[in-house]
Tab-separated table of C-alpha atoms in Angstrom:
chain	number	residue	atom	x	y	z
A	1	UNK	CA	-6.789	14.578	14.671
A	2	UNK	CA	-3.581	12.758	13.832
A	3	UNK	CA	-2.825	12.137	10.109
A	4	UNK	CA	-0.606	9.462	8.369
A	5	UNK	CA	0.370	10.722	5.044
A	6	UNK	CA	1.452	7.505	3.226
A	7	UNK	CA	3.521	8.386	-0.401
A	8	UNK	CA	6.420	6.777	-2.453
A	9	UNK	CA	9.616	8.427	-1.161
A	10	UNK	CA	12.141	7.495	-3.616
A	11	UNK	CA	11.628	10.368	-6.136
A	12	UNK	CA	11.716	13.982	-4.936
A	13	UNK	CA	8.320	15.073	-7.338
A	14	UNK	CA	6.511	12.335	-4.912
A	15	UNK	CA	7.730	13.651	-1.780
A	16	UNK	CA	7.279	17.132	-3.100
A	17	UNK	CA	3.870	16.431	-3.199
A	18	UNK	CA	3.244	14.673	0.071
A	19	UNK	CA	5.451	17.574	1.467
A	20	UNK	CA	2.881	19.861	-0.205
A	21	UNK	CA	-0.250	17.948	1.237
A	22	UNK	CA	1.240	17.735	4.564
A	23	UNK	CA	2.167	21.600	4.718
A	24	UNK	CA	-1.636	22.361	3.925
A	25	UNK	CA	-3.024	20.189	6.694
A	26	UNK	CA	-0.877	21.737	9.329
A	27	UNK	CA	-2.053	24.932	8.176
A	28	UNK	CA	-5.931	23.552	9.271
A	29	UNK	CA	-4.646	20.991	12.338
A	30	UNK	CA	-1.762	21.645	13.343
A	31	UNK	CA	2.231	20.169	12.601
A	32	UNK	CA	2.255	18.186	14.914
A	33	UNK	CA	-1.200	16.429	14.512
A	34	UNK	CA	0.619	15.236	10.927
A	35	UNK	CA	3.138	12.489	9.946
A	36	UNK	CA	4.714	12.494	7.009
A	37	UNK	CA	7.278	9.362	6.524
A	38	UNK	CA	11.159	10.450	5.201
A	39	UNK	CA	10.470	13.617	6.591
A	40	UNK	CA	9.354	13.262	10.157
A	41	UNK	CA	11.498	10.108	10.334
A	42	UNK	CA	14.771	12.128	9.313
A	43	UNK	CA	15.658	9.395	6.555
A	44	UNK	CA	18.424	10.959	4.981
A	45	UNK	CA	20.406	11.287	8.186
A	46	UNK	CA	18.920	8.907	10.189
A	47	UNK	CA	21.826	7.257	11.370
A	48	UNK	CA	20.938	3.725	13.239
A	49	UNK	CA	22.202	-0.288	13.318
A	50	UNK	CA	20.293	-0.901	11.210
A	51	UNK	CA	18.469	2.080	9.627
A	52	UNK	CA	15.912	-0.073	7.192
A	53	UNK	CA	14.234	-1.821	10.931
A	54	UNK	CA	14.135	1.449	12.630
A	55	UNK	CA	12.653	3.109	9.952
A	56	UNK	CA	9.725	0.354	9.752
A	57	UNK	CA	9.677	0.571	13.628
A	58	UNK	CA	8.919	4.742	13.643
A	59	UNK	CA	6.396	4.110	10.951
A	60	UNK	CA	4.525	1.084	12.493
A	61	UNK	CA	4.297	3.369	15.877
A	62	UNK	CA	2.907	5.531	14.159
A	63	UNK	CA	0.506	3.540	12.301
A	64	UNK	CA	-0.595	2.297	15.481
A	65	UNK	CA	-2.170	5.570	17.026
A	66	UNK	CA	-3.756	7.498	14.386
A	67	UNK	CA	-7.351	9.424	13.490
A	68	UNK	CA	-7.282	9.296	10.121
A	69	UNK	CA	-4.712	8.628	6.644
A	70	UNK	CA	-4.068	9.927	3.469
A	71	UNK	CA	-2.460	7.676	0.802
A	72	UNK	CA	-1.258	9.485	-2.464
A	73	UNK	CA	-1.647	6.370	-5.061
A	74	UNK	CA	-0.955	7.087	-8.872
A	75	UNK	CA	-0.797	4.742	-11.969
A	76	UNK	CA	-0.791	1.069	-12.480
A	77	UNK	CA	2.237	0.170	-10.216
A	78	UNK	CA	1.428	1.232	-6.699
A	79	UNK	CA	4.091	1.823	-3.956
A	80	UNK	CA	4.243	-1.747	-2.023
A	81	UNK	CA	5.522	0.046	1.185
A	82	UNK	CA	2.020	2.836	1.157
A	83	UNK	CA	-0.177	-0.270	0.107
A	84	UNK	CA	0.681	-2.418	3.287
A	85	UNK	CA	0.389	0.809	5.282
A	86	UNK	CA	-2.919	1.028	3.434
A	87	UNK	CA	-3.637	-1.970	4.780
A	88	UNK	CA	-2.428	-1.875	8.194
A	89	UNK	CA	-4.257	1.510	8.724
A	90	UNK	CA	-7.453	-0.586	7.214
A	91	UNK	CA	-7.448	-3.563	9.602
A	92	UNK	CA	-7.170	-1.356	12.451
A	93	UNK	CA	-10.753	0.659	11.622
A	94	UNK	CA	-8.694	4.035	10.583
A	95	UNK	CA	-10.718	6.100	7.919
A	96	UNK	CA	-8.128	6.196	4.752
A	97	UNK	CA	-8.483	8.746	1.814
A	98	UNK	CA	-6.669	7.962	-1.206
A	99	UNK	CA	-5.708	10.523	-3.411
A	100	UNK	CA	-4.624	10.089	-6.938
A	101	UNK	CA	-4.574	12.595	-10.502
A	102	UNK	CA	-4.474	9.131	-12.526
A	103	UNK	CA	-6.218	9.699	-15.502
A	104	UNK	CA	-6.666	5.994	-16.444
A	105	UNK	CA	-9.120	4.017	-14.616
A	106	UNK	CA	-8.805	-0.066	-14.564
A	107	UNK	CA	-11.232	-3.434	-14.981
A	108	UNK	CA	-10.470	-7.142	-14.921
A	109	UNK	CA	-12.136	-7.918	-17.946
A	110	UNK	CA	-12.512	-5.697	-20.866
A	111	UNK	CA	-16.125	-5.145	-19.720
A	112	UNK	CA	-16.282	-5.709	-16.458
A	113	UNK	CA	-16.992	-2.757	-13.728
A	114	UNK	CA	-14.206	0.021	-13.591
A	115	UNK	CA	-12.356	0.522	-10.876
A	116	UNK	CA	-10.024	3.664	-9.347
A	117	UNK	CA	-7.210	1.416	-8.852
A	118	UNK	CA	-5.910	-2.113	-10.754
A	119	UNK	CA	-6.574	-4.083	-7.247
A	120	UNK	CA	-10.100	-4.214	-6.190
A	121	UNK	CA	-8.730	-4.125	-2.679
A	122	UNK	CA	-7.799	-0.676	-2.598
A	123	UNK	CA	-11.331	0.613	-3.729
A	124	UNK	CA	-12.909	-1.629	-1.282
A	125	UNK	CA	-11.088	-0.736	1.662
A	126	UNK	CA	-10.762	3.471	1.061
A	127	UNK	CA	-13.213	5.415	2.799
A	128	UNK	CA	-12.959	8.147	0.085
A	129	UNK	CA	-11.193	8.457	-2.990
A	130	UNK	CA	-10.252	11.532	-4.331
A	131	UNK	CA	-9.813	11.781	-7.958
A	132	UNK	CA	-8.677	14.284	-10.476
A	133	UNK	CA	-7.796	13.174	-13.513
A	134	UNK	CA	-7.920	16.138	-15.581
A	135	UNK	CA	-5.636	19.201	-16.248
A	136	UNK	CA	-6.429	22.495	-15.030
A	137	UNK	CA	-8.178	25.028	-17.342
A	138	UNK	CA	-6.012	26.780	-19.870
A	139	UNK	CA	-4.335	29.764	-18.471
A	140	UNK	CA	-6.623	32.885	-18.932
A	141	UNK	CA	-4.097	35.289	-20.328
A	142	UNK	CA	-0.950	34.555	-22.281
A	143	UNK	CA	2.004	35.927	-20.766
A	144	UNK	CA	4.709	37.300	-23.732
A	145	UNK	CA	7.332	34.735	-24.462
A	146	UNK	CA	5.763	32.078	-22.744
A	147	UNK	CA	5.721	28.701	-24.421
A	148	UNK	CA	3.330	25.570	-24.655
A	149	UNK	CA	5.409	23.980	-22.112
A	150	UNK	CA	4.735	26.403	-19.883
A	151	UNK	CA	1.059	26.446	-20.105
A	152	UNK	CA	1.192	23.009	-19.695
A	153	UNK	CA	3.120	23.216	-16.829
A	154	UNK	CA	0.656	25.461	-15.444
A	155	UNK	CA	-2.467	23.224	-16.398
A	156	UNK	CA	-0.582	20.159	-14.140
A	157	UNK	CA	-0.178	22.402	-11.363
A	158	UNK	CA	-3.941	23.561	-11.005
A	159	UNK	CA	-4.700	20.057	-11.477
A	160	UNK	CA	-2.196	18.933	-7.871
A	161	UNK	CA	-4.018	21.936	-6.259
A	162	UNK	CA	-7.178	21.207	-7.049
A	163	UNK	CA	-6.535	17.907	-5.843
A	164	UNK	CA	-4.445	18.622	-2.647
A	165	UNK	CA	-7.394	21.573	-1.573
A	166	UNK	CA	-10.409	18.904	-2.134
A	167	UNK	CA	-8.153	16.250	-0.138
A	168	UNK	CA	-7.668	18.493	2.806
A	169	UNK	CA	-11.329	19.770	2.979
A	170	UNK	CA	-12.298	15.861	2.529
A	171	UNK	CA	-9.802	14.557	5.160
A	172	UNK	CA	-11.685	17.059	7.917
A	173	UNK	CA	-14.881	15.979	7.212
A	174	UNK	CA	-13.640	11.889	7.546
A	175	UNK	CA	-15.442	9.794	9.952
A	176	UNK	CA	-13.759	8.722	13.307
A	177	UNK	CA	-12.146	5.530	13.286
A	178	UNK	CA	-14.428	2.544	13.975
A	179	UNK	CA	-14.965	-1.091	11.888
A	180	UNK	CA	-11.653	-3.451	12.823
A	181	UNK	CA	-11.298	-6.441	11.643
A	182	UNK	CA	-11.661	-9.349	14.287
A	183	UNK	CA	-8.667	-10.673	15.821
A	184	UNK	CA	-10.100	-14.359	16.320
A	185	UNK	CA	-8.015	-16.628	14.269
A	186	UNK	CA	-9.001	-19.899	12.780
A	187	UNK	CA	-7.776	-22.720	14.979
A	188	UNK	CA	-6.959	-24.953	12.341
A	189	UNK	CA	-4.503	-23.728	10.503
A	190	UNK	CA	-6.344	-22.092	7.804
A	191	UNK	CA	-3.555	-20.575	5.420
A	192	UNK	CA	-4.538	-17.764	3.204
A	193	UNK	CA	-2.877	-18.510	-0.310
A	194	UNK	CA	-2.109	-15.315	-2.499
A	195	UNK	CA	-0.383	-15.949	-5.687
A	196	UNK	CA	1.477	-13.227	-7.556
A	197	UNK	CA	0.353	-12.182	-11.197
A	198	UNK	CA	4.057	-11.647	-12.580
A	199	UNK	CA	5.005	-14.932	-11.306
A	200	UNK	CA	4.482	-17.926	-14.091
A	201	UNK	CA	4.305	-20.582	-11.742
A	202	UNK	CA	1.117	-19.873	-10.736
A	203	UNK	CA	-0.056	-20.310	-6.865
A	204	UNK	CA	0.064	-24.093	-7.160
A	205	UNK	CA	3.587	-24.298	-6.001
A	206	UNK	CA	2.059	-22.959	-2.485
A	207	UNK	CA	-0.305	-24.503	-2.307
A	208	UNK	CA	0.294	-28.063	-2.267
A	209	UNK	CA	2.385	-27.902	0.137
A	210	UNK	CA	-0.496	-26.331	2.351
A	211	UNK	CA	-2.503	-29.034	1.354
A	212	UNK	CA	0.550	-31.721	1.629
A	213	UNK	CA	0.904	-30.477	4.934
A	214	UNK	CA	-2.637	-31.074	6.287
A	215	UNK	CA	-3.432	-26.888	6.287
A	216	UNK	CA	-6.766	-26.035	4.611
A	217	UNK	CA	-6.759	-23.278	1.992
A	218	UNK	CA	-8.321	-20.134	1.228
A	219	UNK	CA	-7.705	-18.505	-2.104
A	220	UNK	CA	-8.868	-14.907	-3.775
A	221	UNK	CA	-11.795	-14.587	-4.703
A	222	UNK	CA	-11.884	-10.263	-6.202
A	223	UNK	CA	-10.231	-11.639	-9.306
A	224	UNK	CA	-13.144	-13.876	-10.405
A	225	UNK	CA	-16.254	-12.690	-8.259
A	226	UNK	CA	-18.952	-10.627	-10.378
A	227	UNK	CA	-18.739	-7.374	-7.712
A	228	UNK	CA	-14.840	-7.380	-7.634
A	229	UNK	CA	-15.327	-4.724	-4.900
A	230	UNK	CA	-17.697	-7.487	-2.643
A	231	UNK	CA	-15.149	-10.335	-3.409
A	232	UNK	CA	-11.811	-8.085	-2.430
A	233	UNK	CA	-13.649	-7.662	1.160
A	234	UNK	CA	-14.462	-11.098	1.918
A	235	UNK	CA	-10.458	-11.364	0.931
A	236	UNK	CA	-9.706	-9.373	3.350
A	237	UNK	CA	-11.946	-10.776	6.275
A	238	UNK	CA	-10.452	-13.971	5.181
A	239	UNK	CA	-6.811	-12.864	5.240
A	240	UNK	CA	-7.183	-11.464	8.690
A	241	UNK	CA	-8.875	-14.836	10.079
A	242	UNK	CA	-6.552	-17.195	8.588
A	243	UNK	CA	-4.198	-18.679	11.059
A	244	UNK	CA	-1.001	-17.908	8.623
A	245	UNK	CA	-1.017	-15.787	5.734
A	246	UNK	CA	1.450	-17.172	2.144
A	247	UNK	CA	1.855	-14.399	0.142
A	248	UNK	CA	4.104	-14.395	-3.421
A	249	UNK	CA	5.958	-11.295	-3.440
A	250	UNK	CA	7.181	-11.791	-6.857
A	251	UNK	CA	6.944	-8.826	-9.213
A	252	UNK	CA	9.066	-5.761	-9.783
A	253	UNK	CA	7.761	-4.853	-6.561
A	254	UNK	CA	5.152	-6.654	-4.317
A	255	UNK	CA	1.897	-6.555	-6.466
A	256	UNK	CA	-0.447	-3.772	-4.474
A	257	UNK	CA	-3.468	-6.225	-3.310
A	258	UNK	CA	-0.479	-8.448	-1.665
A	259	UNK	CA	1.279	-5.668	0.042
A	260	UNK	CA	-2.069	-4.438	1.207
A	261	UNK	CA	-2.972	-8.014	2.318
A	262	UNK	CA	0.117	-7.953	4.279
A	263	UNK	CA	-0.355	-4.959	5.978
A	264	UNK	CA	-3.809	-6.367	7.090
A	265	UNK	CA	-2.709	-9.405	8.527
A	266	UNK	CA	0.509	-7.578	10.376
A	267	UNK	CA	-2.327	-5.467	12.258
A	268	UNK	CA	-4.127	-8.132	13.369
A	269	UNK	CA	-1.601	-10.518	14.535
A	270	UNK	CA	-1.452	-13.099	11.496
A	271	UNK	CA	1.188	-15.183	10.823
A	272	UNK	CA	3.061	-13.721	7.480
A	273	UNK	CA	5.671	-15.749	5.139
A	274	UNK	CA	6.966	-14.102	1.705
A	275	UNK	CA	7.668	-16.059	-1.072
A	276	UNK	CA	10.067	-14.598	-3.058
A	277	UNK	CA	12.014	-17.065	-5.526
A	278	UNK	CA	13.869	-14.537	-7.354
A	279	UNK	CA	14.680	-11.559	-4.877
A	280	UNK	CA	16.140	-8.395	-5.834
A	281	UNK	CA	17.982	-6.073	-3.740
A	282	UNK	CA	16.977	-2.297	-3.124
A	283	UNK	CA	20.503	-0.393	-2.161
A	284	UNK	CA	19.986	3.368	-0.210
A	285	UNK	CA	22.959	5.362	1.453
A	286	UNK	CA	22.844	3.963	5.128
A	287	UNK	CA	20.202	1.171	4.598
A	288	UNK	CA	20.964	-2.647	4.744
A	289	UNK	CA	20.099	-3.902	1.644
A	290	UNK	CA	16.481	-4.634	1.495
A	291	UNK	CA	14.930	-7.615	-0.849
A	292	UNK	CA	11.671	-5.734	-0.971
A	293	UNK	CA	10.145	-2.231	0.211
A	294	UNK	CA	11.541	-2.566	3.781
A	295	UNK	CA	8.014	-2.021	4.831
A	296	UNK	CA	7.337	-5.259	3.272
A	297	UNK	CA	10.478	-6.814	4.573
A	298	UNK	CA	9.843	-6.410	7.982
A	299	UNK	CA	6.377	-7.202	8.200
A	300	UNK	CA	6.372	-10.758	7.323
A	301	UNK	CA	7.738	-13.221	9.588
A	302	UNK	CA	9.802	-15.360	7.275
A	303	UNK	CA	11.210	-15.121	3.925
A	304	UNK	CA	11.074	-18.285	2.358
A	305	UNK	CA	13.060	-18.470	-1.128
A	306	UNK	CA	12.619	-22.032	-2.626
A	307	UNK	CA	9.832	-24.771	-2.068
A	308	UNK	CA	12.007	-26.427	0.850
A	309	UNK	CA	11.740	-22.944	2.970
A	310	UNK	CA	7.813	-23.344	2.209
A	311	UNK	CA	7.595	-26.711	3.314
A	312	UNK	CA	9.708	-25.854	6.812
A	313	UNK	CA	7.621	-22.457	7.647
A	314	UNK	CA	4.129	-24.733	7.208
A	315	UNK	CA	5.424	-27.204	9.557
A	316	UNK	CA	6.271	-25.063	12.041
């Protein structure tokens, strides 16, 4: 079994716990049945032309031959870079367990079904979720001198175990990889539209020119359908069958259905462009500069940054 652990690596508490994860699975697998990104990819010292690619080129390898994957996802403002891996690993038929101790859960509409995670996609693409959302038990005895913040301490810690030990015995048990989405593109350059929710513009702005340009359009459907779950799947079939896929990466970072979306359609051979109006620039020690999680960055095909860039990548 070969296992993609998929985390946010920009704080050490979220590599910690990937690192953690990882260290257990080895115990049951085997080290080198597991792949954990930063780590086994030597990020820190990497040293390469141009170190943002070649760290999206180990990780797509690696994407590309796996059994199973674990994706640690907490709070409202998922990683970009483990959503399209989310994605990718999706598309491709590989059984994905996502983890999370969020203790919120999230709806479109005040009363509207609850969800595990604030994009429908996520839910309707995980094979199992894993989620603890409350502390551990009050410690049985009370040591002298320790403090409230200790106990507390300990209460979050139980709560990561009990959440890493129930992901490892659910990971084993996973089914082997099997649905993948169908390669067959439409043949008349049906262009998957997907709007960004911290951009005001709307999706309008793309597309009209889809629709100026002679393209038909497909738009989401999870964020209005009754069964949010049902409509985020037919989103996805329709994002991998679409001859091109438009996607506003606007936000603080790519919204999580997007970068899922993306991650999709790079599997599958879809044509990606990222509209990104007001890009800014993530800076690490050795890296290019990267206008978006470089997993992002290099998946999509073009980077179009005003309406005229839009216009030119749909008549292409």
């Amino acid at each position: 079994m070969s296992i993609y652990i998929a985390h946010r690596l920009f704080a050490a508490h979220d590599r910690a716990l990937a690192a953690a994860l990882a260290g257990r699975l080895a115990a049951k697998v085997g080290a080198e049945r597991i792949f954990l990104p930063f780590c086994d990819t030597d990020e820190e010292d990497l040293v390469a032309e141009v170190k943002g690619r070649r760290l999206f080129e180990l990780d797509r390898d690696r994407l590309g031959r796996l059994d199973a994957m674990a994706a640690l996802v907490h709070g409202p403002s998922l990683d970009d870079g483990v959503c399209m891996e989310i994605g990718y690993a999706a598309a491709t038929g590989i059984p994905v367990l996502l983890l999370t101790t969020d203790f919120q859960v999230y709806s479109l509409t005040e009363a509207g079904p609850r969800l595990d995670f604030p994009d429908p996609l996520l839910q309707a693409v995980a094979t199992r979720v894993i989620r603890v959302p409350r502390l551990g038990p009050p410690p049985s005895s009370h040591q002298q001198g320790a403090t409230r913040y200790a106990d507390f301490l300990s209460r979050n810690l139980a709560q990561v175990d009990t959440a890493l030990d129930t992901a490892v015995e659910t990971l084993l048990q996973l089914p082997p990889p099997g649905w993948t989405s169908s390669t067959a593109h439409d043949q008349d350059e049906l262009v998957y539209v997907e709007g960004s929710p911290y951009a005001a513009a709307g999706d309008d702005y793309l597309v009209r020119p889809c629709l100026d340009a002679g393209h038909r359009v497909v738009l989401p459907r999870r964020f209005t359908a009754t069964d949010p779950v049902t409509g985020a799947l037919d989103d996805l079939h329709a994002a991998c069958r679409a001859s091109r896929l438009l996607a506003d990466v606007s936000g603080p970072e790519t919204p999580p259905g997007t970068a899922l979306l993306i991650g999709a359609a790079l599997a599958t051979g879809v044509r990606i462009a990222a509209a990104h109006l007001r890009p800014s620039y993530t800076h690490a020690t050795g890296r290019e500069p990267n206008w978006r999680n470089l997993m992002i960055q290099y998946a999509v095909h073009a980077h179009l940054d005003d309406t005229e860039a839009v216009q030119a990548w749909l008549a292409m």
